[in-house]
């Protein structure tokens, strides 16, 4: 009836929920909660600022400055959040023995089938 429906944000929230469920086995609730942690951190990963622009330029045109300036490809806080979510979910799943058809279960299975010295990597 002449109304405009904004699908970009809705699609992004749905995609965030889908990734959180299939990869992490976590209910992100991005569709219902605009302040959902997974959504906020997912947005930060793709956030572009002037500073991030200079970081990307350095990565591609002056890679010798990447390490001394501690430049990372993804947003540091978001990387930390996602890494923590992954490891805490993995450890909880191993402890509880809960099975789900997601990436976490695949990682647990991979970890179980690795020689002891290689488990440190996973």
C-alpha positions as MATLAB code, in Angstrom:
seq = 'XXXXXXXXXXXXXXXXXXXXXXXXXXXXXXXXXXXXXXXXXXXXXXXXXXXXXXXXXXXXXXXXXXXXXXXXXXXXXXXXXXXXXXXXXXXXXXXXXXXXXXXXXXXXXXXXXXXXXXXXXX';
ca = [
       0.000    0.000    0.000;
       2.721    2.440   -0.891;
       4.911    1.596    2.128;
       8.646    1.086    1.762;
      10.035   -1.990    3.445;
      13.717   -1.744    4.372;
      15.172   -5.196    3.729;
      18.884   -4.471    4.123;
      18.817   -4.281    7.928;
      16.309   -7.132    8.210;
      18.493   -9.342    5.993;
      21.605   -8.461    8.000;
      19.878   -9.349   11.284;
      18.601  -12.616    9.830;
      22.078  -13.463    8.517;
      23.601  -12.710   11.925;
      21.103  -15.038   13.612;
      21.744  -17.712   10.990;
      25.534  -17.566   11.415;
      25.287  -17.553   15.222;
      23.060  -20.637   15.134;
      24.829  -22.679   12.462;
      28.404  -21.871   13.450;
      28.212  -21.288   17.202;
      24.966  -23.008   18.170;
      23.953  -19.773   19.907;
      20.634  -17.928   19.778;
      21.772  -14.396   18.888;
      18.265  -12.863   18.871;
      19.309  -10.127   16.431;
      15.874   -9.924   14.817;
      14.195   -9.037   18.120;
      16.945   -7.151   19.949;
      18.625   -4.222   18.161;
      21.347   -4.244   20.847;
      22.170   -7.964   20.528;
      25.890   -8.567   21.116;
      26.386  -10.695   18.005;
      24.755   -8.033   15.848;
      26.784   -5.172   17.352;
      30.048   -7.042   16.897;
      29.097   -8.249   13.436;
      28.493   -4.651   12.387;
      31.858   -3.562   13.819;
      33.679   -6.107   11.658;
      32.448   -4.362    8.508;
      32.481   -0.812    9.892;
      34.550    1.505    7.738;
      36.116    4.691    9.097;
      38.861    6.941    7.803;
      41.259    5.333   10.279;
      40.300    1.834    9.033;
      40.873    3.092    5.501;
      44.450    4.028    6.377;
      44.934    0.644    8.051;
      43.781   -1.141    4.886;
      46.071    1.005    2.768;
      48.974    0.064    5.037;
      48.094   -3.641    4.808;
      48.259   -3.624    1.031;
      50.790   -0.914    0.189;
      53.069   -0.758    3.248;
      52.888   -4.188    4.906;
      56.123   -3.523    6.797;
      54.107   -1.201    9.103;
      51.356   -3.715    9.906;
      53.167   -5.520   12.707;
      54.839   -2.496   14.386;
      51.541   -0.567   14.349;
      49.513   -3.624   15.447;
      47.133   -3.334   12.491;
      44.577   -6.119   12.194;
      42.302   -7.006    9.300;
      39.183   -7.258   11.478;
      38.071   -4.942   14.278;
      39.985   -5.926   17.433;
      37.030   -5.887   19.855;
      34.830   -7.904   17.509;
      37.564  -10.451   16.942;
      38.002  -10.795   20.703;
      34.227  -11.182   21.203;
      33.858  -13.835   18.493;
      36.942  -15.722   19.662;
      35.614  -15.753   23.241;
      32.167  -16.902   22.039;
      33.763  -19.714   20.045;
      36.033  -20.988   22.822;
      33.477  -20.697   25.620;
      30.845  -22.499   23.530;
      33.342  -25.186   22.535;
      34.439  -25.773   26.139;
      30.846  -25.816   27.434;
      29.803  -28.259   24.714;
      32.729  -30.582   25.497;
      31.955  -30.417   29.214;
      28.212  -31.008   28.884;
      28.321  -33.490   26.005;
      25.462  -31.692   24.205;
      25.358  -32.487   20.483;
      24.133  -30.102   17.783;
      24.551  -30.146   14.017;
      26.831  -27.087   13.847;
      30.420  -25.953   13.386;
      31.208  -26.393   17.095;
      30.442  -30.121   16.909;
      32.647  -30.433   13.828;
      35.508  -28.731   15.683;
      35.018  -30.980   18.718;
      35.090  -34.061   16.489;
      38.207  -32.792   14.724;
      39.858  -32.112   18.072;
      39.058  -35.631   19.336;
      40.608  -37.250   16.276;
      43.880  -35.293   16.406;
      47.111  -36.546   17.958;
      47.783  -35.019   21.387;
      50.470  -32.555   20.206;
      48.160  -31.171   17.515;
      45.282  -30.590   19.972;
      47.112  -27.539   21.297;
      46.483  -25.818   17.959;
      42.726  -26.385   18.166;
];
